[in-house]
CSV table of C-alpha atoms in Angstrom, one decimal:
chain,number,residue,atom,x,y,z
A,1,MET,CA,118.6,74.8,94.8
A,2,ASP,CA,115.9,75.6,93.2
A,3,ARG,CA,114.1,76.3,96.2
A,4,HIS,CA,116.9,78.6,97.6
A,5,VAL,CA,116.1,82.6,98.0
A,6,ARG,CA,117.4,84.4,95.3
A,7,VAL,CA,117.0,87.9,96.4
A,8,TYR,CA,120.0,89.8,98.2
A,9,ALA,CA,118.8,93.6,99.5
A,10,ASP,CA,121.3,95.6,100.9
A,11,MET,CA,119.6,97.3,103.9
A,12,ARG,CA,120.3,100.8,105.7
A,13,ARG,CA,118.9,100.6,109.3
A,14,VAL,CA,116.5,103.2,110.2
A,15,ALA,CA,115.4,102.5,113.2
A,16,LEU,CA,115.6,100.1,116.2
A,17,LEU,CA,113.0,99.1,119.2
A,18,ASP,CA,113.5,97.3,121.9
A,19,GLU,CA,110.8,97.4,125.1
A,20,GLY,CA,112.5,94.6,126.8
A,21,GLY,CA,110.3,91.7,125.5
A,22,ASP,CA,111.4,88.7,123.2
A,23,HIS,CA,111.5,90.6,120.0
A,24,VAL,CA,113.0,93.8,118.6
A,25,CYS,CA,112.0,95.9,116.0
A,26,VAL,CA,114.3,96.8,112.9
A,27,VAL,CA,113.3,99.3,110.1
A,28,THR,CA,115.0,99.2,107.3
A,29,GLU,CA,115.2,100.7,104.2
A,30,PRO,CA,117.3,98.9,101.0
A,31,VAL,CA,119.8,100.5,99.4
A,32,ALA,CA,120.2,98.5,96.9
A,33,VAL,CA,118.9,94.9,96.1
A,34,THR,CA,119.8,92.6,93.2
A,35,THR,CA,118.4,89.5,92.0
A,36,CYS,CA,119.5,86.2,89.8
A,37,GLY,CA,116.5,84.4,88.0
A,38,ARG,CA,113.2,84.5,88.3
A,39,LEU,CA,111.3,85.3,91.9
A,40,THR,CA,108.1,83.9,93.4
A,41,PRO,CA,106.7,86.1,95.9
A,42,LEU,CA,105.7,84.6,99.2
A,43,ARG,CA,102.1,84.5,100.0
A,44,LEU,CA,100.8,84.6,102.7
A,45,SER,CA,98.2,82.1,101.6
A,46,ALA,CA,101.5,79.7,101.9
A,47,VAL,CA,102.2,80.5,105.4
A,48,ALA,CA,98.9,80.8,106.9
A,49,HIS,CA,98.9,77.4,107.9
A,50,LEU,CA,102.0,78.4,110.2
A,51,ARG,CA,101.0,78.7,113.7
A,52,PRO,CA,103.6,80.9,116.8
A,53,GLY,CA,105.9,78.6,119.0
A,54,HIS,CA,104.5,80.7,121.8
A,55,SER,CA,101.3,83.5,122.8
A,56,ALA,CA,102.5,87.3,122.8
A,57,ALA,CA,101.9,87.1,126.8
A,58,GLU,CA,104.7,84.6,127.2
A,59,ARG,CA,107.1,86.2,128.4
A,60,PRO,CA,110.7,84.0,129.7
A,61,HIS,CA,110.7,84.1,133.5
A,62,PRO,CA,113.4,85.6,134.6
A,63,ALA,CA,113.8,88.3,132.1
A,64,THR,CA,117.1,88.3,130.3
A,65,GLU,CA,119.7,90.9,130.9
A,66,ARG,CA,119.5,92.1,127.4
A,67,ALA,CA,115.8,92.7,128.3
A,68,ASP,CA,116.2,94.6,131.5
A,69,LEU,CA,115.9,98.7,130.5
A,70,THR,CA,116.2,99.3,134.7
A,71,GLY,CA,120.3,99.5,134.5
A,72,PRO,CA,122.2,97.6,137.0
A,73,ARG,CA,120.6,96.7,140.7
């Protein structure tokens, strides 16, 4: 259990951006944050070895309905 997350943050959504790709950007701000125990921050050096599952240019074909911003056809 020592490796599990020990922080809970209650977040308020400030903005949402969906440009039709396979990711959505959500901007939030913390409303309340609580911890239980010592917190060790996650550093970039600890995850630098990770590689993305696909390139940024890769898109699903055909595009999903969720990403279709043109409306019904």
